[in-house]
XYZ file of C-alpha atoms in Angstrom:
560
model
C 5.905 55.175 -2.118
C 7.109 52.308 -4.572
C 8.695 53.370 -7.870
C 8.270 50.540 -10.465
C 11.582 49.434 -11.751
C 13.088 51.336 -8.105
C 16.495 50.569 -6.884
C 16.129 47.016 -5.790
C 17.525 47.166 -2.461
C 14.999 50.056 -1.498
C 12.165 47.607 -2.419
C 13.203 44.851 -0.155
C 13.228 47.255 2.719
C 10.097 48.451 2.862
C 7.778 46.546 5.162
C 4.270 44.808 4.704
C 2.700 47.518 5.945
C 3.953 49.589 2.918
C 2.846 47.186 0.184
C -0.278 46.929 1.670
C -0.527 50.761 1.275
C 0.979 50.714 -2.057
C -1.220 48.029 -3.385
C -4.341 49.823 -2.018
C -3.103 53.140 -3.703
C -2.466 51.100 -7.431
C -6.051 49.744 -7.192
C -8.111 52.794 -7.953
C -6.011 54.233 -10.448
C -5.909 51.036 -12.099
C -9.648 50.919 -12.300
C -9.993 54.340 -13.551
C -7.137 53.393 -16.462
C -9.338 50.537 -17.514
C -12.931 52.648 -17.151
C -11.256 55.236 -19.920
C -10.051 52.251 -22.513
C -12.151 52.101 -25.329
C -10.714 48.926 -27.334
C -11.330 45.573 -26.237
C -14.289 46.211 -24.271
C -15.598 42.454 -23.233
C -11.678 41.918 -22.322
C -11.105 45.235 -20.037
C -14.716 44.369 -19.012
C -13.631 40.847 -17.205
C -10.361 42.668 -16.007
C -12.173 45.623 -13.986
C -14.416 42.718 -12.325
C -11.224 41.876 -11.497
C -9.370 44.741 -10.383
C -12.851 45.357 -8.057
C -12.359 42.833 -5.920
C -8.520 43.314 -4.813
C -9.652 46.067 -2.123
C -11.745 43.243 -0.289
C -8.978 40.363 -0.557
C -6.496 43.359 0.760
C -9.262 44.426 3.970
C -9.354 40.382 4.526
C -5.636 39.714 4.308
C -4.404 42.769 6.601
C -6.665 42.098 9.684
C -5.163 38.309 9.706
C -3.221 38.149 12.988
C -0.118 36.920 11.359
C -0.340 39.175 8.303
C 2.975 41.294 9.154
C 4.728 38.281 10.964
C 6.378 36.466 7.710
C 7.633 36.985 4.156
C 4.246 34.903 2.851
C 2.277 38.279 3.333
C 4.720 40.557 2.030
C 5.901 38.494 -1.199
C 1.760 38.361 -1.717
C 1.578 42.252 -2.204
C 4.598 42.734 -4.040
C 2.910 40.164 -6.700
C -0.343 42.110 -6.551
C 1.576 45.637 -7.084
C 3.357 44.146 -9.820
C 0.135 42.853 -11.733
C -1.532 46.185 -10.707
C 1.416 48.329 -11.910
C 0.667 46.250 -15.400
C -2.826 46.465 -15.610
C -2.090 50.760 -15.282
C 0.574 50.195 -18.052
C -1.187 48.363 -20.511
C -4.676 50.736 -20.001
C -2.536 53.457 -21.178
C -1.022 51.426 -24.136
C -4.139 50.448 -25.404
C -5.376 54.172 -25.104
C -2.694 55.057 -27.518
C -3.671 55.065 -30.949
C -0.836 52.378 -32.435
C 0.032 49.352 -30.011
C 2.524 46.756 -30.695
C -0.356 44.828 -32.852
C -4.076 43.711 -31.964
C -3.040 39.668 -31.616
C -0.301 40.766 -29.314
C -2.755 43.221 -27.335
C -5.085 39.741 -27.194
C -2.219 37.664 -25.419
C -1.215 40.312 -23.048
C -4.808 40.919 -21.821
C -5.428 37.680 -21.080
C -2.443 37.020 -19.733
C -3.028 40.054 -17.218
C -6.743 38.328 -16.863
C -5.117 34.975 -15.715
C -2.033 37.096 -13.303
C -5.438 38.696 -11.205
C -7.076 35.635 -11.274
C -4.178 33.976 -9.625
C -3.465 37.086 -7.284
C -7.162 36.454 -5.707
C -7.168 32.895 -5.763
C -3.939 33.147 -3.622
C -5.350 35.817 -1.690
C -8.220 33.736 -0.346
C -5.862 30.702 0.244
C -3.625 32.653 2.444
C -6.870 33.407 4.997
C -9.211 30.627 3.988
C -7.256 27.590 4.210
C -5.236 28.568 6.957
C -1.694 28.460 5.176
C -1.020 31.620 6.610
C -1.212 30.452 10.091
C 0.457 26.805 9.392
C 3.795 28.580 8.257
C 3.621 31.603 10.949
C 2.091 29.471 14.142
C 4.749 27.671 16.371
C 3.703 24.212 16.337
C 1.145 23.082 19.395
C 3.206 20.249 21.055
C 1.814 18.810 25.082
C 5.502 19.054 25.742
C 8.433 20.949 25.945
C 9.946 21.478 22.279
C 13.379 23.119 21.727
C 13.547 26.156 20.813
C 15.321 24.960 17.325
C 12.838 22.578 16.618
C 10.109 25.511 16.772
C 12.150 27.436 14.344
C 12.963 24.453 12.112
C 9.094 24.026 12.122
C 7.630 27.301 11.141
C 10.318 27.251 8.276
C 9.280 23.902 6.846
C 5.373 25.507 7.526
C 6.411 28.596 5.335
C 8.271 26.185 2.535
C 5.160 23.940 2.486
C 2.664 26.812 2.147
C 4.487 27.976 -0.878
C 3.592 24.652 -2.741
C -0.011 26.657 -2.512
C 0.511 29.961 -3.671
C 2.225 31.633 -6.691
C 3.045 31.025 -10.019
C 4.329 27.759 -11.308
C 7.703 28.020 -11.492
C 7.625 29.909 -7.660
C 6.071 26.387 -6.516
C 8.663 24.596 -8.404
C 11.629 26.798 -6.716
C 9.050 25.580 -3.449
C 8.801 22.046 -4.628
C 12.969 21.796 -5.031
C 13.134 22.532 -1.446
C 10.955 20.509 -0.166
C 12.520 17.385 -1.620
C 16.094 18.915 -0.227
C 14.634 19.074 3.070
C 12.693 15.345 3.383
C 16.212 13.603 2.198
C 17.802 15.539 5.344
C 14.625 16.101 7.868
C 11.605 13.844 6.540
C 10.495 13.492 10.309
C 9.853 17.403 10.953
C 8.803 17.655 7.256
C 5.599 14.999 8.411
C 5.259 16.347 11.508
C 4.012 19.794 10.020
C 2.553 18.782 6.845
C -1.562 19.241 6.715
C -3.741 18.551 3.590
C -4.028 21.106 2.005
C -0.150 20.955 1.677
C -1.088 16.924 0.030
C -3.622 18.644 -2.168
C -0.851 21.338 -3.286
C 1.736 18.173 -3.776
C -1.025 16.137 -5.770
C -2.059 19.340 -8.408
C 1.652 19.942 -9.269
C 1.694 16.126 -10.469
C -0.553 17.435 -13.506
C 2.167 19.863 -14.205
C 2.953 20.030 -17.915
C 6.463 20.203 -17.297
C 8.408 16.673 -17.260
C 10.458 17.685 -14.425
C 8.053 19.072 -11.951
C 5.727 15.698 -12.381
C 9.038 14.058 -11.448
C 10.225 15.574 -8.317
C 6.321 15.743 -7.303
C 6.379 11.716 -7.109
C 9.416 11.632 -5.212
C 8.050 13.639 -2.589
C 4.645 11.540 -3.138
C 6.764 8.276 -2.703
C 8.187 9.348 0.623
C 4.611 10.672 1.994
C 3.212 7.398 0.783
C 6.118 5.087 2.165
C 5.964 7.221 5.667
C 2.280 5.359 6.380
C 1.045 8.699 7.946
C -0.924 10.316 5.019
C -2.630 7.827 2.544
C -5.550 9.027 3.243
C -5.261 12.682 2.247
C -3.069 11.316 -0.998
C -6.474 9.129 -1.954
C -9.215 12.117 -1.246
C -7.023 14.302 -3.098
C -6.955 12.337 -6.359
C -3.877 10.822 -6.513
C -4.154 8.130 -8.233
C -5.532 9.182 -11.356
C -2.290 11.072 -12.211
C 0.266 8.350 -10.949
C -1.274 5.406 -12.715
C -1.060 8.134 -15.636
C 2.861 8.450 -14.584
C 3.630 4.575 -15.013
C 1.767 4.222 -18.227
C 3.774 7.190 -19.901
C 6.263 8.905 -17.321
C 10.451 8.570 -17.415
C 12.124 6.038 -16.244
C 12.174 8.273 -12.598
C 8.548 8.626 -12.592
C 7.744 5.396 -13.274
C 9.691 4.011 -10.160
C 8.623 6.696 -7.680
C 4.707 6.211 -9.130
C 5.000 2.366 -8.946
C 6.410 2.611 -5.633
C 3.588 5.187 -4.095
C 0.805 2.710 -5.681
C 2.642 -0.308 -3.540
C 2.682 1.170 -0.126
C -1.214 2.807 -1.214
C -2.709 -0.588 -2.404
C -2.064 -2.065 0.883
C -5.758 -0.871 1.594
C -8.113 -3.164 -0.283
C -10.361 -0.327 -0.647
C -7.821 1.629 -2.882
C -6.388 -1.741 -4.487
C -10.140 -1.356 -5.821
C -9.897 2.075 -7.122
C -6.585 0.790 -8.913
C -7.980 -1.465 -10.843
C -10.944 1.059 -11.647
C -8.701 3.669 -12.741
C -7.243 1.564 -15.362
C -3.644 0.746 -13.245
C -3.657 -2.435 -13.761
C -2.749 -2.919 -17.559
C 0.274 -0.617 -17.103
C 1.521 -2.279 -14.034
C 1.464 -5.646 -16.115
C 3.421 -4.034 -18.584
C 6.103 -2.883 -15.901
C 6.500 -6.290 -14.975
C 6.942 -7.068 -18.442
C 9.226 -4.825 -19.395
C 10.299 -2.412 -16.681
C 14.103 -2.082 -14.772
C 14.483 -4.039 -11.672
C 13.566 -2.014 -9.077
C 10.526 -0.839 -10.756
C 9.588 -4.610 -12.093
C 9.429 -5.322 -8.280
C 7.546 -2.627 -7.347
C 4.782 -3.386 -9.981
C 4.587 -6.662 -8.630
C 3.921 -6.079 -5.516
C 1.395 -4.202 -6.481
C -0.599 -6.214 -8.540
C 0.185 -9.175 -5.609
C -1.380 -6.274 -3.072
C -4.104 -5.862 -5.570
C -5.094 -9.898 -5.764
C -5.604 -10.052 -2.462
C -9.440 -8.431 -3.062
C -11.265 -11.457 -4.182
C -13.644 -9.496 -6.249
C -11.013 -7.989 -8.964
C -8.932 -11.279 -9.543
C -11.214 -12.171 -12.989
C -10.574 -8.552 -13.642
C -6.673 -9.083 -13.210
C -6.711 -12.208 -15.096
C -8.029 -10.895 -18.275
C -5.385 -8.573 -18.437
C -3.266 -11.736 -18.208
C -1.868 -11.603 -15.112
C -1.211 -15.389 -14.600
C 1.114 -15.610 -17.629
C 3.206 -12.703 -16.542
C 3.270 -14.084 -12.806
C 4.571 -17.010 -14.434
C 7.049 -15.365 -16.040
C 8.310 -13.473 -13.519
C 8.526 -16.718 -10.956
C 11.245 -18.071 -13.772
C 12.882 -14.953 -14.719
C 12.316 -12.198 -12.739
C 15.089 -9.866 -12.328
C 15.416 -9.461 -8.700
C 14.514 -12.281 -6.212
C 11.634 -9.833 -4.512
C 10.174 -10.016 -7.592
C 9.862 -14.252 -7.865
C 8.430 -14.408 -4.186
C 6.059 -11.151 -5.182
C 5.288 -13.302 -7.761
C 4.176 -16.965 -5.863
C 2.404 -14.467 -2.923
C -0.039 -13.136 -6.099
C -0.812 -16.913 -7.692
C -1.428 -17.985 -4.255
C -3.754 -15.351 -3.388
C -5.534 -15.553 -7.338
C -5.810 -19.534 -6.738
C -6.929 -19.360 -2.980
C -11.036 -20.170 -4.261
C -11.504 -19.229 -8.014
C -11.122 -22.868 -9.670
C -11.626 -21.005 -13.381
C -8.298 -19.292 -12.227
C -6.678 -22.305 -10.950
C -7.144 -23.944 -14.258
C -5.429 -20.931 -16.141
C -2.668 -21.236 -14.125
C -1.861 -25.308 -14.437
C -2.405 -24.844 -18.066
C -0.108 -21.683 -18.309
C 2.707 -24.120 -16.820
C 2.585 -22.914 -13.065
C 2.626 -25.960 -11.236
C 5.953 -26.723 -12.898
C 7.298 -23.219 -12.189
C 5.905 -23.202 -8.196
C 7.780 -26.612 -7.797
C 11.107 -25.362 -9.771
C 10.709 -21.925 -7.256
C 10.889 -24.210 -4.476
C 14.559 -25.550 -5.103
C 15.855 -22.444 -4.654
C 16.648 -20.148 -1.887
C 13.774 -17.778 -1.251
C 10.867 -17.743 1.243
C 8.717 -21.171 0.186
C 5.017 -20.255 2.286
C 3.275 -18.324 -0.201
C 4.502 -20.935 -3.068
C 3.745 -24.579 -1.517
C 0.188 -22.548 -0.620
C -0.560 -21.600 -4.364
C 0.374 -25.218 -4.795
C -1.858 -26.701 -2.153
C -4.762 -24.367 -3.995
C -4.009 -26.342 -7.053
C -3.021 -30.238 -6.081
C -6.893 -31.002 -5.867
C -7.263 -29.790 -9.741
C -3.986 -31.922 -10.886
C -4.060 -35.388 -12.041
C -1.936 -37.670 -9.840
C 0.099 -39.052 -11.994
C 1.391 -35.509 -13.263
C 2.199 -34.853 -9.242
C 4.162 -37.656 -9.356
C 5.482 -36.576 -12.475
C 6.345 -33.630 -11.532
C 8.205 -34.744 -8.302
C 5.787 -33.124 -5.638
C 5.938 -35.479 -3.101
C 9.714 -34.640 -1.922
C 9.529 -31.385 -2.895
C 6.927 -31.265 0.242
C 8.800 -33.511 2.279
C 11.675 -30.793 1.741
C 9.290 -28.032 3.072
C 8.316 -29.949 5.944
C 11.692 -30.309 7.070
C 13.075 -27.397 6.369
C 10.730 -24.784 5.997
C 9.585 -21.540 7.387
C 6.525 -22.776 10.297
C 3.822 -21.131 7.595
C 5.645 -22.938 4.546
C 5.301 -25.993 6.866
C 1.518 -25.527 7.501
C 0.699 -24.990 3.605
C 2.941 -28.115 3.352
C 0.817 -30.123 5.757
C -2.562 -28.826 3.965
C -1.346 -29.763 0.197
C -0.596 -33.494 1.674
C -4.422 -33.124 2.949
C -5.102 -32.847 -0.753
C -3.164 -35.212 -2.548
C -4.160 -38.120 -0.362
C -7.192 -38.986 -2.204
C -6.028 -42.490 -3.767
C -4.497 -45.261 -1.395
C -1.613 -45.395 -4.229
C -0.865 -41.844 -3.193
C -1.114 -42.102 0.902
C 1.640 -44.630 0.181
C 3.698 -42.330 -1.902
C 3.269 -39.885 0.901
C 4.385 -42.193 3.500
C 7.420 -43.985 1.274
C 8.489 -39.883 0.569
C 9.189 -39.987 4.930
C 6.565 -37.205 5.585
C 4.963 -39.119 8.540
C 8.099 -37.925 11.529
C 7.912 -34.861 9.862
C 4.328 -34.464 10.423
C 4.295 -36.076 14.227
C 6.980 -33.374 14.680
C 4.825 -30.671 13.786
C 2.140 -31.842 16.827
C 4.515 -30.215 19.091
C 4.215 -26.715 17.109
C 3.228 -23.753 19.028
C 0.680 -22.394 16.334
C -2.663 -24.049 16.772
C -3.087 -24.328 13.260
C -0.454 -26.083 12.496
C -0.797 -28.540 14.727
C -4.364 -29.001 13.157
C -3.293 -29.374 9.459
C -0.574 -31.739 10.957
C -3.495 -33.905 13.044
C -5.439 -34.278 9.843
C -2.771 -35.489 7.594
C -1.579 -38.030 9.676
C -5.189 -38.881 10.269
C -5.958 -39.686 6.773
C -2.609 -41.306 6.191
C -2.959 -43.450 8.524
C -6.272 -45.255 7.076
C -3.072 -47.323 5.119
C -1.697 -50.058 7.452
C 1.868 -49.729 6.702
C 1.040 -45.269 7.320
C -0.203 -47.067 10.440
C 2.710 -48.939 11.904
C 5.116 -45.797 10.573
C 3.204 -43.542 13.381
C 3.558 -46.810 15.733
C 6.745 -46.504 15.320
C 7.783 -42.787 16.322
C 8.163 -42.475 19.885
C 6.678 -38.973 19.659
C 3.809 -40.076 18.210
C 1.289 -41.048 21.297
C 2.096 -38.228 23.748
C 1.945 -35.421 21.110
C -1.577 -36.901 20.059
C -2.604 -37.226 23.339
C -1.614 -33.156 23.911
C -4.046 -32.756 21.347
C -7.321 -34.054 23.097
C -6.377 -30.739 25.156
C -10.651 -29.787 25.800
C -10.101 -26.326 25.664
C -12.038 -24.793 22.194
C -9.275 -23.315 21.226
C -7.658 -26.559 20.980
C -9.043 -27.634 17.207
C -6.916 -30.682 16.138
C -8.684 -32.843 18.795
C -10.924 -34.184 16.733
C -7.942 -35.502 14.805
C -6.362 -36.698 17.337
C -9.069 -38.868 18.720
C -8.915 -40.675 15.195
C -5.477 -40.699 15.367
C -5.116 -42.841 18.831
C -8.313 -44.645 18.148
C -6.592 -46.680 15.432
C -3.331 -46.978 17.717
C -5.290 -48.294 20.408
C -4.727 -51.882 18.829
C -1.742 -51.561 20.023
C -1.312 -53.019 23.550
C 2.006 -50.702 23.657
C -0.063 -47.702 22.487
C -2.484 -48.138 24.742
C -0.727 -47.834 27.815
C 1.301 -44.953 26.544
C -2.159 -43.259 26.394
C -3.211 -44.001 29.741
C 0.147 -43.297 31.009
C 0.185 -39.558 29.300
C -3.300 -38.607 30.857
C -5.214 -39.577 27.523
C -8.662 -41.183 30.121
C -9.080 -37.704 31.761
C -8.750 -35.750 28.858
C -11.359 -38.315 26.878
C -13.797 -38.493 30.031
C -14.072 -34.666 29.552
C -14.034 -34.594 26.036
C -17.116 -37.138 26.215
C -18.927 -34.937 28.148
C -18.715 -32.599 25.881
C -19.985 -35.192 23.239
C -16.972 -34.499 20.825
C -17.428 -37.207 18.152
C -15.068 -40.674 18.815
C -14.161 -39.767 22.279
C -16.618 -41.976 24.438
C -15.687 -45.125 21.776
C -11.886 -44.748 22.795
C -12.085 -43.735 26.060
C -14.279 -46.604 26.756
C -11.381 -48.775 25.307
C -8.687 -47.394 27.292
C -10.899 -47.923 30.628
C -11.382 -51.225 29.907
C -7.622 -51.987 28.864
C -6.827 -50.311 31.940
C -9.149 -52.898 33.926
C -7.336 -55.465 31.880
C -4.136 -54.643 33.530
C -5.204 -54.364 37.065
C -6.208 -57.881 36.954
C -3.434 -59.046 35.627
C -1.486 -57.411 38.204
C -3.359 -59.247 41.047
């Protein structure tokens, strides 16, 4: 059979049928070597325990149906021969009188404890967990797969499975691979991976070695950015170690851990388990003091993260505001400024002890300077409509507000427009304001946004112009726009979706003064629409429609 330390070449040739038998033939002579030592007894003790339970891994891993059908098998044996061939060799050391020293004795034994430890643990893995099968099986398709494609699979099966079994360094040699193969082949790579291959991934991130925890979270990044695993990442303890990796990891690590928390706190049930893990003080710090790419990455994190309502007090005494802050007037890249205004708008939306960190940390000021430049306005003029109500008015005016929303209500993006339309909801509270409003030229721009497709929208617009419109000179402004009357008298549209009706009616019912007004409502349909809307008892609608019926009467008579 096998000669240890044989020509090389011979060794490779034999089959897996002939390390089975070899391995079978080492395990009762290596027994019977251990039974005869006399030194070391509790040691040799723990290693016959051992050595007794090969034969049954052996019996369990030959009568697998793909035990001769790929190098997984074969590779398994060889390391079981080897560890048996040492367990023979240092029996018969230790039965010598003088050994190379009792310390040294110590190591090797348990070292030979932990090699037989590892050769059963890999034993059962190969049957139990079904690795065996996942890199020998073709891969069970409902349609026709090429014939490459079945190949290319079961080789990316047999890489994966050797993330499970071995040594350390053999997984490394695994884990180098597998990061070759995702940069060329991600798809197949996903399309064969199972969880216990996630599992394997997520242990080697504990590594000890620097390197190992590195390439581990660039393969973890790409599962994680792929969307079709978070799941197994989470059950299998992931975040523990890379919230661990951007506390204290290189500059590498830190990115590619950052990065995998991103795309994973997207669920608000792991944004949770963040911030109860103890990610959240390190991600600050990123933003603080991390490189660009990373810096962005650990904001939109914490941003993902604020969107829970229940951990924003949490974030906030780690001081989150002041770093969003900071990060809205210097961050390095632009993603990480609009990161930034998405995370105080979501921390302002209902917390008011929140909304009064921020104005005193200076974020009004900062919102309203991120506004004059070029990036995406929505999720800044909304943290600013969260905050108008708990801001004097004379530091709005101060601060220039006012055109700053007319701007955005030109200009902007349709959601920018609708936070736009909501903050002017908010600041009219004073008549001196709803005629700052109206001098700033916000009314067009608001009877333009009636005609937006988003039902919303059209709502915030309705109630704006509503309330600004209490002021007379507000008044004759809407009189004024010729757009004005039919795109109100759209909005008495019955159907429920329709929710700016109730605007609208207040809208027309102080336009109906006008003579001019009043037969532009009749003329658009604005009596059928009101007849229906009083039957439906909507509040204002039988007052004005009674109006326009009799103004319509009016005008027959003056007609005859």
């Amino acid at each position: 059979m096998v000669e240890g330390g044989g020509d090389e070449v011979a060794v490779d040739a034999l089959s897996t049928e002939d390390w089975l038998l070899h391995a079978q033939e080492l395990v009762p002579v290596a027994i019977d070597k251990a039974r005869e030592v006399k030194g070391f007894p509790v040691r040799w003790k723990m290693i016959i325990s051992k050595l007794e339970q090969i034969p049954s891994h052996l019996s369990d891993l030959s009568s697998h149906p793909c035990f001769s059908k790929n190098a997984l098998c074969k590779e398994q044996l060889q390391a079981v021969s080897k560890t048996l061939e040492e367990a023979i060799g240092l029996a018969e050391l230790c039965m010598k009188e003088k050994n190379e020293g009792k310390l040294r004795m110590q190591s090797d034994l348990d070292a030979l404890t932990g090699k037989l430890d590892l050769n059963l643990r890999d034993c059962g893995l190969l049957i139990k967990t079904g690795v065996l099968g996942e890199a020998t099986l073709p891969l069970a398709v409902s349609g026709p797969v090429a014939e490459s494609d079945v190949a290319t699979h079961s080789n990316i099966r047999e890489l994966l499975a050797r993330l499970q079994i071995g040594h350390l360094e053999a997984k490394h040699k695994a884990l180098d691979s597998v990061v070759e193969v995702m940069k060329d082949d991600e798809k197949n790579v996903l399309a064969v991976l199972g969880r216990s291959n996630v599992a394997a991934v997520v242990q080697l991130l504990t590594a000890t070695s620097p390197r190992i925890r590195e390439k581990t979270v660039t393969v973890i990044s790409s599962l994680a950015e792929s969307g079709s695993c978070e799941n197994w990442l989470i059950s299998e303890g992931v975040l523990p170690p890379l919230i661990r990796l951007v506390e204290s990891g290189s500059a590498v690590g830190k990115e590619k851990a950052t990065i995998s928390l991103q795309r994973l706190s997207m669920s608000a049930e792991t944004a949770r388990s963040i911030v109860g893990h103890g990610g959240v003080r390190p991600l600050i710090d990123l933003c603080r003091t991390g490189d660009s790419v990373s810096q962005a990455a650990a904001a939109c994190t914490l941003k993902n993260i604020s969107a829970v309502p229940e951990v924003r007090q949490a974030l906030a005494e780690e001081g989150i505001v002041r770093v969003m802050i900071n990060l809205l007037n210097c961050g390095i890249l632009l993603g990480s400024k609009e990161y930034a205004a998405e995370c105080l708008q979501n921390l302002t939306a209902s917390n008011e002890k929140l909304k009064r960190t921020v104005i005193s940390e200076g974020g009004v000021r900062s919102l309203l300077a991120y506004l004059d430049g070029p990036l995406p306005q929505e999720s800044a003029v909304g943290a600013l409509r969260n905050l108008v109500g708990s801001v004097s008015e004379d530091t709005l005016v101060t601060l220039g507000i006012l055109p700053r929303l007319a701007h955005v209500l030109k200009s902007g993006s349709s959601g920018a427009q609708q936070a736009a339309a909501s903050a002017i909801c908010r600041v009219c509270g004073s008549t001196t304001m709803k005629k700052m409003v109206g001098e700033a030229g916000c009314i067009p721009l608001l009877v333009k946004m009636l005609e937006s497709k988003s039902n919303s929208s059209r709502e915030v617009a309705a109630q704006a112009i509503a309330s600004l419109m209490i002021l007379s000179q507000n008044c004759r402004e809407v009189k004024k726009d010729d757009k004005s009357v039919p795109n109100l008298v759209q909005l008495l549209d019955p159907s429920p979706h329709n929710t700016a009706k109730k605007y609208s009616i207040s809208c027309l019912g102080l336009l109906s003064s006008s003579k001019k007004c009043k037969k532009l409502m009749i003329s658009y349909g604005a009596i059928g629409y009101l007849k229906k809307l009083t039957e439906m008892e909507i509040p204002g609608a039988r007052k004005l429609h009674e109006r326009l019926e009799r103004g319509k009467l009016k005008g027959l008579f003056v007609k005859k």
